[in-house]
Amino acid sequence: MIPEDLRYTAEHEWVAAADGGAVRVGITHFAQDALGDIVYVQLTEAGAMVAAGESLGEIESTKSVSELYAPVAGTVSARNDALVDTPEVVNSDPYGAGWLVEITVSDPAAVDGLLSADAYRELTES
């Protein structure tokens, strides 16, 4: 389950184009499956500037706590506050309602440098 129209990171996040030069970010099906039942999501506030590779928050499951990382540099323009009350949506719909944040990207070309679906598939199958 690796949608072809998204970009990916080696840290198992996906990136999709959103409105107004922003990208929507979430974790992949592979990541949510590895984490198990997600019970808590803590996300960076909207308006925060982030650098690529910087923490965007944490995601906690019944197995572990994992950091979430910004795939690109920019400003957090939105976060999915619905996950406060329903973090399990990340498990049931990681590419839809389980999105985490939107980032207005500083350098749109940075998205092109992320992994393609084929490259991410190779990463997860090796």
mmCIF file of C-alpha atoms in Angstrom:
data_model
loop_
_atom_site.group_PDB
_atom_site.id
_atom_site.type_symbol
_atom_site.label_atom_id
_atom_site.label_comp_id
_atom_site.label_asym_id
_atom_site.label_seq_id
_atom_site.Cartn_x
_atom_site.Cartn_y
_atom_site.Cartn_z
ATOM 1 C CA MET A 1 0.000 0.000 0.000
ATOM 2 C CA ILE A 2 2.270 2.750 -1.357
ATOM 3 C CA PRO A 3 0.338 5.410 -3.314
ATOM 4 C CA GLU A 4 2.185 6.339 -6.518
ATOM 5 C CA ASP A 5 1.299 10.059 -6.388
ATOM 6 C CA LEU A 6 3.086 10.781 -3.092
ATOM 7 C CA ARG A 7 6.729 11.380 -2.114
ATOM 8 C CA TYR A 8 8.324 9.579 0.838
ATOM 9 C CA THR A 9 11.151 9.803 3.364
ATOM 10 C CA ALA A 10 13.416 7.106 4.755
ATOM 11 C CA GLU A 11 11.758 7.882 8.124
ATOM 12 C CA HIS A 12 8.436 6.561 6.703
ATOM 13 C CA GLU A 13 6.611 9.820 6.178
ATOM 14 C CA TRP A 14 4.637 10.690 3.071
ATOM 15 C CA VAL A 15 4.286 14.091 1.417
ATOM 16 C CA ALA A 16 1.438 15.232 -0.845
ATOM 17 C CA ALA A 17 0.876 18.538 -2.613
ATOM 18 C CA ALA A 18 -1.749 20.678 -0.864
ATOM 19 C CA ASP A 19 -3.230 24.122 -1.576
ATOM 20 C CA GLY A 20 -1.220 27.329 -1.745
ATOM 21 C CA GLY A 21 2.309 25.914 -2.059
ATOM 22 C CA ALA A 22 1.904 23.714 0.993
ATOM 23 C CA VAL A 23 2.427 19.995 1.415
ATOM 24 C CA ARG A 24 0.468 17.620 3.617
ATOM 25 C CA VAL A 25 2.533 15.199 5.703
ATOM 26 C CA GLY A 26 1.633 11.906 7.341
ATOM 27 C CA ILE A 27 3.157 8.553 8.213
ATOM 28 C CA THR A 28 3.001 5.637 5.816
ATOM 29 C CA HIS A 29 0.977 2.469 6.101
ATOM 30 C CA PHE A 30 4.279 0.666 6.711
ATOM 31 C CA ALA A 31 5.037 2.957 9.688
ATOM 32 C CA GLN A 32 1.618 2.738 11.303
ATOM 33 C CA ASP A 33 1.684 -1.038 10.909
ATOM 34 C CA ALA A 34 5.105 -1.246 12.583
ATOM 35 C CA LEU A 35 3.986 1.037 15.426
ATOM 36 C CA GLY A 36 0.816 -0.888 16.216
ATOM 37 C CA ASP A 37 -2.199 0.722 17.867
ATOM 38 C CA ILE A 38 -1.630 4.479 18.011
ATOM 39 C CA VAL A 39 -2.885 6.000 21.250
ATOM 40 C CA TYR A 40 -1.464 9.551 21.266
ATOM 41 C CA VAL A 41 -0.235 12.146 18.774
ATOM 42 C CA GLN A 42 1.524 15.390 19.754
ATOM 43 C CA LEU A 43 2.169 17.876 16.927
ATOM 44 C CA THR A 44 4.079 21.145 16.498
ATOM 45 C CA GLU A 45 1.924 24.280 16.640
ATOM 46 C CA ALA A 46 0.772 25.963 13.427
ATOM 47 C CA GLY A 47 3.028 28.909 12.642
ATOM 48 C CA ALA A 48 6.210 27.155 13.742
ATOM 49 C CA MET A 49 9.185 27.266 11.380
ATOM 50 C CA VAL A 50 10.763 23.841 10.811
ATOM 51 C CA ALA A 51 13.933 22.658 9.109
ATOM 52 C CA ALA A 52 14.068 19.419 7.152
ATOM 53 C CA GLY A 53 14.827 16.627 9.605
ATOM 54 C CA GLU A 54 13.613 18.631 12.621
ATOM 55 C CA SER A 55 11.044 17.187 15.009
ATOM 56 C CA LEU A 56 7.372 17.824 14.240
ATOM 57 C CA GLY A 57 6.152 16.040 17.344
ATOM 58 C CA GLU A 58 5.673 12.528 18.640
ATOM 59 C CA ILE A 59 3.455 9.585 17.953
ATOM 60 C CA GLU A 60 2.841 7.039 20.697
ATOM 61 C CA SER A 61 1.570 3.518 20.261
ATOM 62 C CA THR A 62 1.028 0.609 22.585
ATOM 63 C CA LYS A 63 4.545 -0.522 21.574
ATOM 64 C CA SER A 64 6.672 2.649 21.580
ATOM 65 C CA VAL A 65 7.032 6.419 21.227
ATOM 66 C CA SER A 66 8.465 7.722 17.951
ATOM 67 C CA GLU A 67 9.584 11.147 16.792
ATOM 68 C CA LEU A 68 7.950 12.673 13.723
ATOM 69 C CA TYR A 69 10.309 14.564 11.423
ATOM 70 C CA ALA A 70 9.775 17.386 8.944
ATOM 71 C CA PRO A 71 10.468 16.059 5.451
ATOM 72 C CA VAL A 72 11.046 19.607 4.132
ATOM 73 C CA ALA A 73 11.819 23.058 5.538
ATOM 74 C CA GLY A 74 9.065 25.633 5.879
ATOM 75 C CA THR A 75 6.289 26.871 8.145
ATOM 76 C CA VAL A 76 3.680 24.593 9.707
ATOM 77 C CA SER A 77 0.495 26.053 8.239
ATOM 78 C CA ALA A 78 -1.971 23.552 9.725
ATOM 79 C CA ARG A 79 -2.067 20.546 11.979
ATOM 80 C CA ASN A 80 -4.646 17.807 12.283
ATOM 81 C CA ASP A 81 -6.135 18.619 15.683
ATOM 82 C CA ALA A 82 -8.734 15.864 15.259
ATOM 83 C CA LEU A 83 -5.963 13.401 16.149
ATOM 84 C CA VAL A 84 -5.975 14.653 19.749
ATOM 85 C CA ASP A 85 -9.296 12.869 20.338
ATOM 86 C CA THR A 86 -8.974 10.151 17.688
ATOM 87 C CA PRO A 87 -5.295 9.204 17.235
ATOM 88 C CA GLU A 88 -6.329 5.748 15.998
ATOM 89 C CA VAL A 89 -7.340 7.347 12.672
ATOM 90 C CA VAL A 90 -3.623 7.258 11.786
ATOM 91 C CA ASN A 91 -3.936 3.441 11.849
ATOM 92 C CA SER A 92 -7.202 3.207 9.916
ATOM 93 C CA ASP A 93 -6.569 5.942 7.305
ATOM 94 C CA PRO A 94 -2.873 6.941 7.231
ATOM 95 C CA TYR A 95 -3.077 8.526 3.746
ATOM 96 C CA GLY A 96 -6.383 10.336 4.336
ATOM 97 C CA ALA A 97 -7.947 11.521 7.586
ATOM 98 C CA GLY A 98 -4.814 10.436 9.484
ATOM 99 C CA TRP A 99 -2.627 13.219 8.019
ATOM 100 C CA LEU A 100 -0.478 15.060 10.568
ATOM 101 C CA VAL A 101 0.524 18.565 9.449
ATOM 102 C CA GLU A 102 0.651 20.855 6.450
ATOM 103 C CA ILE A 103 3.870 22.762 5.755
ATOM 104 C CA THR A 104 4.239 25.798 3.508
ATOM 105 C CA VAL A 105 7.491 24.807 1.863
ATOM 106 C CA SER A 106 10.476 27.199 1.771
ATOM 107 C CA ASP A 107 11.922 25.532 -1.343
ATOM 108 C CA PRO A 108 9.338 23.667 -3.460
ATOM 109 C CA ALA A 109 12.146 21.849 -5.299
ATOM 110 C CA ALA A 110 12.979 20.053 -2.033
ATOM 111 C CA VAL A 111 9.888 17.876 -2.492
ATOM 112 C CA ASP A 112 11.352 16.518 -5.740
ATOM 113 C CA GLY A 113 14.371 15.319 -3.762
ATOM 114 C CA LEU A 114 12.250 12.965 -1.644
ATOM 115 C CA LEU A 115 11.802 9.288 -2.462
ATOM 116 C CA SER A 116 9.472 8.207 -5.254
ATOM 117 C CA ALA A 117 6.960 5.429 -4.601
ATOM 118 C CA ASP A 118 9.302 2.947 -6.316
ATOM 119 C CA ALA A 119 12.297 4.037 -4.218
ATOM 120 C CA TYR A 120 10.243 3.842 -1.014
ATOM 121 C CA ARG A 121 8.984 0.381 -2.003
ATOM 122 C CA GLU A 122 12.609 -0.765 -2.435
ATOM 123 C CA LEU A 123 13.475 0.673 0.998
ATOM 124 C CA THR A 124 10.642 -1.168 2.758
ATOM 125 C CA GLU A 125 11.127 -4.455 0.940
ATOM 126 C CA SER A 126 14.860 -4.772 1.603
#
